[in-house]
Amino acid sequence: MDNAKTDQYSKVIDSIELEDIKLRRMSCSTYDYKEGNQLNVNVAADFELEKLDSEYLRATANFTVNVHNQANEEFSLFTIDCSFLLEYKLKTELAEIDKDVIQQFVERNVPVNSWPYAREFISSMTVRMGLPPLVIGTYKIGAF
């Protein structure tokens, strides 16, 4: 990232505050889980800008967890899908900020802000599904 974009990114970070995060959608399914299965856990995440106006930035964070038995990858043992809406309050107008800088915010900050909510949700839902709690790892972002 060049210096001008780094300065713009810093302005975005200084101008924005997470105001609310809401569970927008969820679905869970169990199939043929048995204690002692060797599990292969796949976690997919997708982060999107939904809306940017003079007061708010809204983004979505979508998570899909698909768990298979290592012995039989063809069939899922259980799945969890969830989507969160993140609402950020803007302290100052970001109209002059390049769209790719806003996209960098969505790709770097939205995951860091939403991941703990998804981790807790996934762990809680597995217990409610009668399964052992599934703890997914932390979200890590490398340097620019």
Short mmCIF file of C-alpha atoms in Angstrom, two decimals, residues 44-139:
data_model
loop_
_atom_site.label_atom_id
_atom_site.label_comp_id
_atom_site.label_asym_id
_atom_site.label_seq_id
_atom_site.Cartn_x
_atom_site.Cartn_y
_atom_site.Cartn_z
CA ALA A 44 -15.18 -20.51 5.20
CA ALA A 45 -15.75 -16.79 5.68
CA ASP A 46 -16.85 -14.00 3.40
CA PHE A 47 -16.87 -10.28 4.22
CA GLU A 48 -18.74 -7.71 2.13
CA LEU A 49 -19.44 -4.00 2.15
CA GLU A 50 -23.20 -3.59 2.20
CA LYS A 51 -23.64 0.17 2.41
CA LEU A 52 -21.59 3.31 2.88
CA ASP A 53 -23.23 6.68 3.43
CA SER A 54 -22.32 9.87 5.27
CA GLU A 55 -23.14 8.41 8.71
CA TYR A 56 -22.68 4.64 8.57
CA LEU A 57 -20.72 1.85 7.00
CA ARG A 58 -22.55 -1.46 7.01
CA ALA A 59 -20.84 -4.75 6.27
CA THR A 60 -21.79 -8.41 6.38
CA ALA A 61 -19.72 -11.28 7.68
CA ASN A 62 -20.81 -14.73 6.49
CA PHE A 63 -19.45 -17.93 8.03
CA THR A 64 -19.90 -21.55 7.00
CA VAL A 65 -18.62 -24.47 9.05
CA ASN A 66 -18.75 -27.89 7.44
CA VAL A 67 -17.53 -30.89 9.45
CA HIS A 68 -16.77 -34.27 7.89
CA ASN A 69 -15.54 -37.58 9.21
CA GLN A 70 -11.93 -37.91 8.05
CA ALA A 71 -12.70 -41.48 6.96
CA ASN A 72 -15.53 -40.33 4.69
CA GLU A 73 -15.19 -36.82 3.26
CA GLU A 74 -18.24 -37.28 1.06
CA PHE A 75 -20.83 -36.73 3.78
CA SER A 76 -21.11 -33.89 6.29
CA LEU A 77 -21.53 -34.71 9.97
CA PHE A 78 -22.86 -31.24 10.71
CA THR A 79 -22.97 -27.76 9.22
CA ILE A 80 -23.45 -24.30 10.64
CA ASP A 81 -24.11 -21.20 8.52
CA CYS A 82 -24.42 -17.74 10.01
CA SER A 83 -24.32 -14.16 8.89
CA PHE A 84 -23.69 -11.04 10.96
CA LEU A 85 -24.48 -7.43 10.12
CA LEU A 86 -21.86 -4.97 11.39
CA GLU A 87 -22.78 -1.30 11.68
CA TYR A 88 -20.01 1.24 12.00
CA LYS A 89 -20.73 4.86 12.91
CA LEU A 90 -18.67 7.41 10.98
CA LYS A 91 -17.30 10.37 12.90
CA THR A 92 -16.36 12.14 9.66
CA GLU A 93 -17.37 11.87 6.02
CA LEU A 94 -15.37 9.32 4.02
CA ALA A 95 -16.55 10.38 0.55
CA GLU A 96 -13.03 11.38 -0.56
CA ILE A 97 -11.55 8.01 0.42
CA ASP A 98 -10.69 5.65 -2.46
CA LYS A 99 -13.02 2.67 -2.81
CA ASP A 100 -10.09 0.24 -2.59
CA VAL A 101 -9.15 1.70 0.83
CA ILE A 102 -12.71 1.07 2.04
CA GLN A 103 -12.43 -2.46 0.60
CA GLN A 104 -9.18 -2.93 2.56
CA PHE A 105 -11.08 -1.97 5.72
CA VAL A 106 -13.76 -4.54 4.91
CA GLU A 107 -11.16 -7.24 4.21
CA ARG A 108 -8.97 -6.50 7.25
CA ASN A 109 -11.10 -4.99 10.02
CA VAL A 110 -14.52 -6.55 9.51
CA PRO A 111 -13.04 -10.06 9.97
CA VAL A 112 -11.20 -9.04 13.13
CA ASN A 113 -14.35 -7.42 14.54
CA SER A 114 -16.76 -10.24 13.62
CA TRP A 115 -14.62 -13.36 14.15
CA PRO A 116 -15.00 -13.48 17.97
CA TYR A 117 -18.79 -13.36 17.59
CA ALA A 118 -18.70 -16.17 15.05
CA ARG A 119 -16.38 -18.26 17.24
CA GLU A 120 -18.72 -17.92 20.22
CA PHE A 121 -21.79 -18.60 18.09
CA ILE A 122 -20.29 -21.72 16.52
CA SER A 123 -19.12 -23.10 19.87
CA SER A 124 -22.50 -22.44 21.51
CA MET A 125 -24.49 -23.89 18.62
CA THR A 126 -22.51 -27.13 18.57
CA VAL A 127 -23.35 -27.63 22.25
CA ARG A 128 -27.02 -26.85 21.60
CA MET A 129 -26.94 -29.39 18.77
CA GLY A 130 -25.85 -32.04 21.28
CA LEU A 131 -22.26 -32.04 20.06
CA PRO A 132 -19.01 -31.27 21.85
CA PRO A 133 -18.16 -27.56 21.65
CA LEU A 134 -16.29 -26.75 18.47
CA VAL A 135 -13.65 -24.09 18.96
CA ILE A 136 -12.35 -22.53 15.78
CA GLY A 137 -9.00 -20.77 15.68
CA THR A 138 -8.30 -17.09 15.75
CA TYR A 139 -8.37 -14.94 12.62
#
